[in-house]
Amino acid sequence: MSWGPKLCPRSGKSKGAEPRLRVDTPWEEKGCRSWRGGKTAAASAMLRALGRAAALGLRVPWARWAGSRAGVPAQVVDLRSDTVTRPGPAVSRAMAEAVVGDDDYGEDPTVRELQEKTAELLGVERTLFVPTNTMANLISVMGHCRRRGSQLLLGQECHLQVYEQGGVAQLAGVLSHPLPDLPHGTLDLDELEKVLARGHGSPYHPVCELVCLENTHSSSGGRVLPIDYLRQVHLLARTYGARVHLDGARLMNAAVALRVPPARIVEHCDSVSFCFSKGLGAPVGALVGGSKDFIEEAWRFRKALGGGMHQSGVLAAAALVGLADAEEALLQDHANAQRFAKGLQELASPICFVDPVTVETNMVLVRVSGLSPTQLCQRLQAVSPEEVAQIGHAVRVLLFPWTEQSVRAVWHRGVSTQDTDLALRKWEFVLRQLEP
């Protein structure tokens, strides 16, 4: 399978595309090198000092190799999220050389190229480039729920419900009705139908206009929603006059795991959001996909939310690079996550438990006992001369506590197979120290 646009491996340009122009900064155009001399050096030194202070305060390094307060150089393996990736040379080059126009007038050729390619990829009539996936979800809810007080059904642990500031209520006047998530990230279909039926034709209950699903499902550990389940939810929603929106922030992970084109998943939904700044490695950007009429309205909502951009081809260019090798990169992320899960299981520690069967994409949920997830994360981040003496490396593994009894690790383009093995060795070292 190959879904992304074909890029030249040397230049990062689309094959057959027109030459891209380099846009210089004003001081480079005018030769004002003096500004970049003394003042730049002083400013850079100040920023470095502020950055070091912030990194120490937040206990988060900002480089792959970082010192520690113990004076031991350490390699950083950042497994907090797939949003922490940094642009590589191909992405930086594509951004610098992007051909741009004013996207607010529909005149940016790189944005148009991205929107056309992703519409074909997702099997929808149109797509719209927006700054974030949170905005893409909010725009979609606003597009489907046109009357204030209408109801949105979604999982109680899904991203839209927990991590998006309640924007559907704040800005769209939509009532969220959260339903319990099953372990696989799905909803109970009988319970879903019961709530859909209750408001259908009732003068007393809120009218349910939308069901939102998340694929892959982050809070369940990157689980993939089965295609037959998506089909059943869509059928139920249509029976009761509702529509289905898919939060597809990690849709490409789901497609790669199922080994199907993304359009096979999206065909059971009325709209979709799609993020470029997670597994695809772009620094920013997402899109909304749907019918022609839906996207025309989405453009108006984007404008109202402050998401209209001008020379945004510099961002779309990065997204195109991420799409080009998405399948290969995500397969490697999934393989590394599975490698880690199996390796941790083989340690057979009573402190940490993971089931590799539940690792379907790039996330691993590890159940923790005997200490809090926060304490475990602190130990995995700390380094010492003893660690170097025992395992030959000082490694800082960055993780977030996920629940009161678990931590979550997320693989991405910035974590190689070698990094994965280093993280396993560090984990083994910490567990040995904790065991009686």
Short mmCIF file of C-alpha atoms in Angstrom, two decimals:
data_model
loop_
_atom_site.label_atom_id
_atom_site.label_comp_id
_atom_site.label_asym_id
_atom_site.label_seq_id
_atom_site.Cartn_x
_atom_site.Cartn_y
_atom_site.Cartn_z
CA MET A 1 0.00 0.00 0.00
CA SER A 2 1.10 3.54 -0.64
CA TRP A 3 -1.28 6.41 -0.01
CA GLY A 4 0.84 9.54 0.29
CA PRO A 5 2.05 11.92 -2.41
CA LYS A 6 5.33 10.89 -3.98
CA LEU A 7 8.23 13.15 -3.08
CA CYS A 8 11.72 13.33 -4.44
CA PRO A 9 13.93 11.84 -1.69
CA ARG A 10 16.69 14.39 -2.27
CA SER A 11 14.74 17.63 -2.54
CA GLY A 12 11.53 16.81 -0.71
CA LYS A 13 9.56 18.23 -3.67
CA SER A 14 6.50 16.61 -5.17
CA LYS A 15 7.32 14.85 -8.43
CA GLY A 16 6.08 16.88 -11.33
CA ALA A 17 5.44 19.91 -9.14
CA GLU A 18 6.51 23.39 -10.17
CA PRO A 19 9.78 24.68 -8.69
CA ARG A 20 9.35 26.06 -5.21
CA LEU A 21 10.60 29.52 -4.30
CA ARG A 22 12.81 30.33 -1.35
CA VAL A 23 11.59 33.20 0.79
CA ASP A 24 14.44 35.02 2.53
CA THR A 25 14.05 36.93 5.74
CA PRO A 26 14.07 40.73 5.39
CA TRP A 27 17.47 41.23 6.95
CA GLU A 28 19.00 38.66 4.61
CA GLU A 29 17.46 40.37 1.60
CA LYS A 30 18.85 43.76 2.66
CA GLY A 31 22.19 42.47 3.87
CA CYS A 32 21.66 43.81 7.36
CA ARG A 33 24.16 41.49 8.96
CA SER A 34 25.00 43.83 11.84
CA TRP A 35 21.68 43.12 13.52
CA ARG A 36 22.56 39.46 13.48
CA GLY A 37 25.90 40.16 15.12
CA GLY A 38 26.07 41.55 18.64
CA LYS A 39 22.37 41.83 19.37
CA THR A 40 21.61 38.35 18.08
CA ALA A 41 24.38 36.79 20.16
CA ALA A 42 23.15 38.53 23.30
CA ALA A 43 19.55 37.57 22.60
CA SER A 44 20.51 33.98 21.88
CA ALA A 45 22.44 33.75 25.14
CA MET A 46 19.48 35.13 27.06
CA LEU A 47 17.08 32.69 25.39
CA ARG A 48 19.39 29.76 26.12
CA ALA A 49 19.54 30.77 29.78
CA LEU A 50 15.76 31.10 29.97
CA GLY A 51 15.35 27.77 28.23
CA ARG A 52 17.71 26.03 30.65
CA ALA A 53 15.84 27.53 33.60
CA ALA A 54 12.49 26.45 32.17
CA ALA A 55 13.76 22.95 31.42
CA LEU A 56 15.01 22.52 34.97
CA GLY A 57 11.81 23.93 36.42
CA LEU A 58 9.59 21.66 34.34
CA ARG A 59 12.09 18.80 34.52
CA VAL A 60 11.77 18.38 30.75
CA PRO A 61 14.88 18.43 28.53
CA TRP A 62 14.87 20.15 25.18
CA ALA A 63 17.47 18.09 23.37
CA ARG A 64 18.09 14.44 22.66
CA TRP A 65 21.33 14.64 24.63
CA ALA A 66 21.07 16.63 27.84
CA GLY A 67 23.05 17.04 31.01
CA SER A 68 21.57 16.36 34.40
CA ARG A 69 21.83 17.83 37.83
CA ALA A 70 23.94 14.81 38.73
CA GLY A 71 26.48 15.90 36.13
CA VAL A 72 25.97 12.77 34.01
CA PRO A 73 25.40 13.27 30.25
CA ALA A 74 22.19 11.48 29.36
CA GLN A 75 20.35 10.49 26.23
CA VAL A 76 16.69 11.44 26.18
CA VAL A 77 13.99 9.06 24.97
CA ASP A 78 10.80 11.12 24.89
CA LEU A 79 7.73 8.90 25.02
CA ARG A 80 5.27 11.49 26.35
CA SER A 81 3.38 11.93 23.08
CA ASP A 82 3.71 11.77 19.30
CA THR A 83 3.29 15.56 19.29
CA VAL A 84 6.91 16.11 20.43
CA THR A 85 8.51 15.40 17.04
CA ARG A 86 10.72 18.07 15.47
CA PRO A 87 10.96 18.93 11.78
CA GLY A 88 13.68 16.98 9.96
CA PRO A 89 15.70 18.28 7.00
CA ALA A 90 13.09 17.30 4.39
CA VAL A 91 10.31 19.07 6.28
CA SER A 92 12.40 22.19 6.89
CA ARG A 93 13.42 22.34 3.25
CA ALA A 94 9.85 21.90 2.01
CA MET A 95 8.63 24.66 4.31
CA ALA A 96 11.40 27.05 3.25
CA GLU A 97 10.77 26.43 -0.46
CA ALA A 98 6.95 26.27 -0.42
CA VAL A 99 5.08 28.14 -3.12
CA VAL A 100 2.50 30.22 -1.27
CA GLY A 101 -0.46 32.50 -1.84
CA ASP A 102 -3.26 33.88 0.31
CA ASP A 103 -5.24 30.88 1.51
CA ASP A 104 -7.95 33.15 2.91
CA TYR A 105 -8.71 33.91 -0.75
CA GLY A 106 -8.22 30.26 -1.75
CA GLU A 107 -5.04 31.20 -3.61
CA ASP A 108 -2.35 29.15 -1.85
CA PRO A 109 -1.30 26.39 -4.29
CA THR A 110 0.39 24.23 -1.65
CA VAL A 111 -2.68 24.28 0.58
CA ARG A 112 -4.87 23.42 -2.40
CA GLU A 113 -2.56 20.52 -3.27
CA LEU A 114 -2.76 19.21 0.29
CA GLN A 115 -6.54 19.52 0.43
CA GLU A 116 -7.01 17.75 -2.90
CA LYS A 117 -4.64 14.90 -2.02
CA THR A 118 -6.20 14.31 1.39
CA ALA A 119 -9.75 14.46 -0.01
CA GLU A 120 -8.78 11.60 -2.33
CA LEU A 121 -6.99 9.78 0.48
CA LEU A 122 -9.99 9.99 2.80
CA GLY A 123 -12.63 9.39 0.13
CA VAL A 124 -14.49 12.65 0.82
CA GLU A 125 -15.63 15.40 -1.54
CA ARG A 126 -13.66 18.21 0.08
CA THR A 127 -11.26 18.97 2.92
CA LEU A 128 -10.32 22.20 4.71
CA PHE A 129 -6.90 22.95 6.22
CA VAL A 130 -7.08 24.29 9.80
CA PRO A 131 -4.48 25.04 12.51
CA THR A 132 -5.34 22.23 14.96
CA ASN A 133 -7.32 19.04 15.30
CA THR A 134 -9.18 20.56 18.27
CA MET A 135 -10.45 23.27 15.92
CA ALA A 136 -11.28 20.64 13.30
CA ASN A 137 -13.44 18.77 15.83
CA LEU A 138 -15.18 21.95 17.01
CA ILE A 139 -15.89 23.06 13.44
CA SER A 140 -17.38 19.64 12.70
CA VAL A 141 -19.65 19.75 15.76
CA MET A 142 -20.78 23.26 14.80
CA GLY A 143 -21.48 22.09 11.26
CA HIS A 144 -23.67 19.18 12.34
CA CYS A 145 -25.38 20.65 15.43
CA ARG A 146 -27.02 23.75 14.04
CA ARG A 147 -29.48 24.42 16.86
CA ARG A 148 -28.36 25.48 20.33
CA GLY A 149 -29.02 22.85 22.98
CA SER A 150 -28.77 19.93 20.59
CA GLN A 151 -27.05 16.83 21.89
CA LEU A 152 -23.72 15.20 21.09
CA LEU A 153 -23.07 11.57 22.15
CA LEU A 154 -19.47 10.53 22.76
CA GLY A 155 -17.26 8.41 25.02
CA GLN A 156 -16.60 9.79 28.48
CA GLU A 157 -12.82 9.39 28.05
CA CYS A 158 -12.49 10.52 24.44
CA HIS A 159 -10.25 13.46 23.56
CA LEU A 160 -13.10 15.75 22.54
CA GLN A 161 -14.82 15.23 25.90
CA VAL A 162 -11.78 15.46 28.20
CA TYR A 163 -9.06 17.54 26.57
CA GLU A 164 -10.72 20.19 24.40
CA GLN A 165 -11.87 22.69 27.03
CA GLY A 166 -15.56 21.89 26.61
CA GLY A 167 -15.48 24.00 23.47
CA VAL A 168 -18.65 22.42 22.09
CA ALA A 169 -20.54 23.89 25.06
CA GLN A 170 -18.59 27.15 25.37
CA LEU A 171 -18.67 28.11 21.72
CA ALA A 172 -21.26 25.97 19.97
CA GLY A 173 -23.99 25.71 22.63
CA VAL A 174 -24.05 21.92 22.26
CA LEU A 175 -24.81 19.55 25.13
CA SER A 176 -22.36 16.66 25.45
CA HIS A 177 -23.78 13.38 26.74
CA PRO A 178 -20.81 11.14 27.65
CA LEU A 179 -21.27 7.36 27.55
CA PRO A 180 -19.01 4.78 29.24
CA ASP A 181 -16.09 3.61 27.10
CA LEU A 182 -15.56 -0.12 26.74
CA PRO A 183 -11.94 -1.38 27.08
CA HIS A 184 -11.43 -1.39 23.32
CA GLY A 185 -12.44 2.28 23.01
CA THR A 186 -15.89 1.46 21.67
CA LEU A 187 -19.35 2.32 23.01
CA ASP A 188 -22.00 -0.19 24.02
CA LEU A 189 -24.34 -0.25 21.02
CA ASP A 190 -27.44 -1.05 23.10
CA GLU A 191 -26.74 1.92 25.38
CA LEU A 192 -26.07 4.13 22.37
CA GLU A 193 -29.38 3.18 20.78
CA LYS A 194 -31.24 3.75 24.04
CA VAL A 195 -30.02 7.36 24.28
CA LEU A 196 -30.58 8.00 20.56
CA ALA A 197 -34.14 6.70 20.78
CA ARG A 198 -35.00 8.66 23.93
CA GLY A 199 -34.61 12.05 22.28
CA HIS A 200 -35.99 11.05 18.89
CA GLY A 201 -39.29 12.86 18.40
CA SER A 202 -39.51 13.82 22.08
CA PRO A 203 -40.61 17.37 23.00
CA TYR A 204 -38.84 17.06 26.37
CA HIS A 205 -35.41 15.57 25.73
CA PRO A 206 -32.51 17.18 23.87
CA VAL A 207 -32.40 16.25 20.20
CA CYS A 208 -29.34 14.14 19.46
CA GLU A 209 -27.79 15.34 16.22
CA LEU A 210 -24.30 13.83 16.36
CA VAL A 211 -22.30 10.84 17.56
CA CYS A 212 -18.55 11.37 17.85
CA LEU A 213 -16.05 8.50 17.71
CA GLU A 214 -12.25 8.59 18.14
CA ASN A 215 -10.00 6.37 16.04
CA THR A 216 -7.47 5.40 17.23
CA HIS A 217 -8.76 5.74 20.78
CA SER A 218 -6.11 7.47 22.84
CA SER A 219 -7.34 6.82 26.37
CA SER A 220 -7.62 3.08 25.74
CA GLY A 221 -4.01 2.96 24.57
CA GLY A 222 -4.27 3.61 20.85
CA ARG A 223 -6.83 0.88 20.17
CA VAL A 224 -8.30 0.65 16.67
CA LEU A 225 -12.06 0.76 16.20
CA PRO A 226 -13.22 -2.21 14.09
CA ILE A 227 -14.71 -1.29 10.72
CA ASP A 228 -17.84 -3.35 11.38
CA TYR A 229 -18.38 -1.42 14.61
CA LEU A 230 -18.13 1.88 12.68
CA ARG A 231 -20.70 0.56 10.22
CA GLN A 232 -23.11 -0.37 13.02
CA VAL A 233 -22.77 3.01 14.74
CA HIS A 234 -23.42 4.82 11.45
CA LEU A 235 -26.51 2.70 10.81
CA LEU A 236 -27.87 3.40 14.30
CA ALA A 237 -27.24 7.14 13.99
CA ARG A 238 -28.99 7.37 10.63
CA THR A 239 -31.97 5.41 11.97
CA TYR A 240 -32.56 8.14 14.55
CA GLY A 241 -31.70 11.14 12.39
CA ALA A 242 -28.17 11.72 13.74
CA ARG A 243 -24.80 11.89 12.00
CA VAL A 244 -21.37 10.52 12.85
CA HIS A 245 -18.17 12.55 13.19
CA LEU A 246 -14.83 10.75 13.42
CA ASP A 247 -12.03 12.32 15.44
CA GLY A 248 -9.28 10.96 13.23
CA ALA A 249 -6.30 12.64 14.87
CA ARG A 250 -4.51 9.28 14.54
CA LEU A 251 -6.57 7.91 11.66
CA MET A 252 -3.45 6.96 9.71
CA ASN A 253 -2.32 4.77 12.61
CA ALA A 254 -5.66 2.97 12.44
CA ALA A 255 -5.44 2.51 8.66
CA VAL A 256 -1.89 1.16 8.88
CA ALA A 257 -2.85 -1.24 11.68
CA LEU A 258 -5.88 -2.52 9.75
CA ARG A 259 -3.92 -2.51 6.46
CA VAL A 260 -6.72 -0.71 4.66
CA PRO A 261 -6.86 2.66 2.88
CA PRO A 262 -8.11 5.44 5.19
CA ALA A 263 -11.17 5.87 2.96
CA ARG A 264 -12.40 2.41 4.09
CA ILE A 265 -12.69 3.78 7.62
CA VAL A 266 -14.08 7.21 6.74
CA GLU A 267 -16.86 5.82 4.53
CA HIS A 268 -18.86 5.04 7.68
CA CYS A 269 -18.76 8.67 8.89
CA ASP A 270 -20.32 11.96 7.82
CA SER A 271 -17.26 14.05 8.65
CA VAL A 272 -13.70 13.50 9.81
CA SER A 273 -10.86 15.41 11.41
CA PHE A 274 -7.28 14.50 10.50
CA CYS A 275 -4.12 15.67 12.27
CA PHE A 276 -0.70 16.22 10.70
CA SER A 277 1.24 17.09 13.87
CA LYS A 278 1.15 13.69 15.57
CA GLY A 279 2.41 10.53 13.86
CA LEU A 280 2.93 12.34 10.55
CA GLY A 281 5.54 14.58 12.15
CA ALA A 282 4.47 18.00 10.86
CA PRO A 283 4.90 20.90 13.29
CA VAL A 284 1.30 22.11 12.99
CA GLY A 285 -1.92 21.56 11.06
CA ALA A 286 -5.04 19.46 10.67
CA LEU A 287 -8.05 19.33 8.39
CA VAL A 288 -11.78 18.74 8.29
CA GLY A 289 -13.21 16.41 5.65
CA GLY A 290 -16.75 15.95 4.42
CA SER A 291 -19.21 16.81 1.67
CA LYS A 292 -18.87 19.90 -0.49
CA ASP A 293 -21.71 21.70 1.30
CA PHE A 294 -20.36 20.74 4.72
CA ILE A 295 -16.90 22.12 3.93
CA GLU A 296 -18.33 25.36 2.58
CA GLU A 297 -19.97 25.89 5.97
CA ALA A 298 -16.79 24.71 7.70
CA TRP A 299 -14.91 27.55 5.99
CA ARG A 300 -17.25 30.06 7.63
CA PHE A 301 -16.80 28.45 11.07
CA ARG A 302 -13.03 28.42 10.64
CA LYS A 303 -13.14 32.14 9.96
CA ALA A 304 -15.34 32.80 12.98
CA LEU A 305 -12.96 30.84 15.24
CA GLY A 306 -9.92 32.77 14.03
CA GLY A 307 -8.51 29.89 12.04
CA GLY A 308 -8.31 31.60 8.67
CA MET A 309 -4.68 31.74 7.55
CA HIS A 310 -2.88 33.51 4.73
CA GLN A 311 0.45 32.14 3.40
CA SER A 312 -0.19 28.82 5.11
CA GLY A 313 1.46 26.84 2.32
CA VAL A 314 4.58 26.78 4.50
CA LEU A 315 2.58 24.60 6.92
CA ALA A 316 0.85 22.55 4.25
CA ALA A 317 4.25 21.73 2.73
CA ALA A 318 5.30 20.05 5.98
CA ALA A 319 2.07 18.04 6.00
CA LEU A 320 2.71 16.83 2.45
CA VAL A 321 6.14 15.53 3.46
CA GLY A 322 4.59 13.70 6.43
CA LEU A 323 2.00 12.07 4.20
CA ALA A 324 4.61 10.89 1.71
CA ASP A 325 6.21 8.32 4.03
CA ALA A 326 3.35 7.89 6.51
CA GLU A 327 2.90 4.16 6.02
CA GLU A 328 6.57 3.29 6.46
CA ALA A 329 7.05 5.58 9.48
CA LEU A 330 3.91 4.45 11.29
CA LEU A 331 4.64 0.77 10.72
CA GLN A 332 8.01 1.33 12.39
CA ASP A 333 6.37 3.16 15.30
CA HIS A 334 3.92 0.29 15.79
CA ALA A 335 6.72 -2.28 15.62
CA ASN A 336 8.77 -0.37 18.22
CA ALA A 337 5.78 -0.12 20.56
CA GLN A 338 5.20 -3.85 20.26
CA ARG A 339 8.92 -4.51 20.78
CA PHE A 340 8.85 -2.48 23.98
CA ALA A 341 5.67 -4.15 25.28
CA LYS A 342 7.08 -7.63 24.75
CA GLY A 343 10.39 -6.67 26.30
CA LEU A 344 8.73 -5.21 29.37
CA GLN A 345 6.53 -8.29 29.72
CA GLU A 346 9.62 -10.50 29.63
CA LEU A 347 11.04 -8.64 32.64
CA ALA A 348 8.18 -10.23 34.64
CA SER A 349 8.25 -7.48 37.25
CA PRO A 350 5.49 -7.37 39.89
CA ILE A 351 5.64 -3.56 39.67
CA CYS A 352 4.70 -3.14 36.02
CA PHE A 353 2.31 -5.08 33.82
CA VAL A 354 1.61 -4.78 30.11
CA ASP A 355 -0.34 -7.00 27.72
CA PRO A 356 1.23 -6.89 24.22
CA VAL A 357 -2.06 -8.12 22.73
CA THR A 358 -3.62 -4.75 23.54
CA VAL A 359 -0.81 -2.84 21.76
CA GLU A 360 -2.32 -2.26 18.32
CA THR A 361 -0.61 0.95 17.21
CA ASN A 362 1.99 3.31 18.67
CA MET A 363 0.87 3.42 22.31
CA VAL A 364 1.61 1.24 25.32
CA LEU A 365 -0.33 1.48 28.58
CA VAL A 366 1.60 0.08 31.54
CA ARG A 367 -0.22 -0.76 34.77
CA VAL A 368 1.81 0.20 37.85
CA SER A 369 1.62 -1.18 41.40
CA GLY A 370 3.75 -0.66 44.50
CA LEU A 371 4.35 3.03 43.77
CA SER A 372 2.51 5.84 42.07
CA PRO A 373 2.81 6.42 38.31
CA THR A 374 4.29 9.85 39.10
CA GLN A 375 7.04 8.29 41.21
CA LEU A 376 7.83 5.80 38.46
CA CYS A 377 8.06 8.60 35.88
CA GLN A 378 10.45 10.52 38.15
CA ARG A 379 12.71 7.49 38.56
CA LEU A 380 12.77 6.83 34.82
CA GLN A 381 13.80 10.42 34.21
CA ALA A 382 16.55 10.56 36.85
CA VAL A 383 20.14 9.55 35.99
CA SER A 384 23.12 8.59 38.12
CA PRO A 385 26.73 7.35 37.85
CA GLU A 386 25.45 4.01 39.17
CA GLU A 387 23.26 3.64 36.10
CA VAL A 388 26.21 4.24 33.77
CA ALA A 389 28.29 1.70 35.68
CA GLN A 390 25.62 -0.99 35.47
CA ILE A 391 24.19 -0.60 31.97
CA GLY A 392 26.75 1.54 30.16
CA HIS A 393 24.37 4.42 29.42
CA ALA A 394 22.61 7.26 31.17
CA VAL A 395 19.10 7.48 29.75
CA ARG A 396 16.26 9.80 30.66
CA VAL A 397 12.92 8.26 29.68
CA LEU A 398 10.12 10.83 29.61
CA LEU A 399 6.58 9.63 30.29
CA PHE A 400 3.33 11.03 31.60
CA PRO A 401 1.29 9.40 34.38
CA TRP A 402 -1.89 8.41 32.55
CA THR A 403 -4.23 7.29 35.32
CA GLU A 404 -3.82 6.71 39.04
CA GLN A 405 -2.51 3.24 38.21
CA SER A 406 -0.89 3.53 34.79
CA VAL A 407 1.58 5.35 32.59
CA ARG A 408 1.37 5.77 28.82
CA ALA A 409 4.26 5.55 26.35
CA VAL A 410 3.86 6.82 22.78
CA TRP A 411 6.16 6.04 19.84
CA HIS A 412 6.86 8.49 17.03
CA ARG A 413 9.42 9.47 14.39
CA GLY A 414 11.80 10.75 17.04
CA VAL A 415 12.17 7.34 18.72
CA SER A 416 14.18 4.67 16.90
CA THR A 417 14.52 0.96 17.58
CA GLN A 418 17.80 1.72 19.33
CA ASP A 419 16.04 4.31 21.51
CA THR A 420 13.38 1.72 22.31
CA ASP A 421 16.03 -0.72 23.52
CA LEU A 422 17.67 2.02 25.61
CA ALA A 423 14.30 2.76 27.22
CA LEU A 424 13.86 -0.93 28.03
CA ARG A 425 17.29 -1.10 29.66
CA LYS A 426 16.51 1.96 31.74
CA TRP A 427 13.18 0.46 32.75
CA GLU A 428 14.91 -2.77 33.78
CA PHE A 429 17.45 -0.81 35.83
CA VAL A 430 14.74 1.12 37.68
CA LEU A 431 12.65 -1.99 38.36
CA ARG A 432 15.67 -3.82 39.78
CA GLN A 433 16.25 -0.94 42.17
CA LEU A 434 12.63 -1.02 43.30
CA GLU A 435 12.35 -4.74 43.88
CA PRO A 436 13.18 -6.01 47.41
#
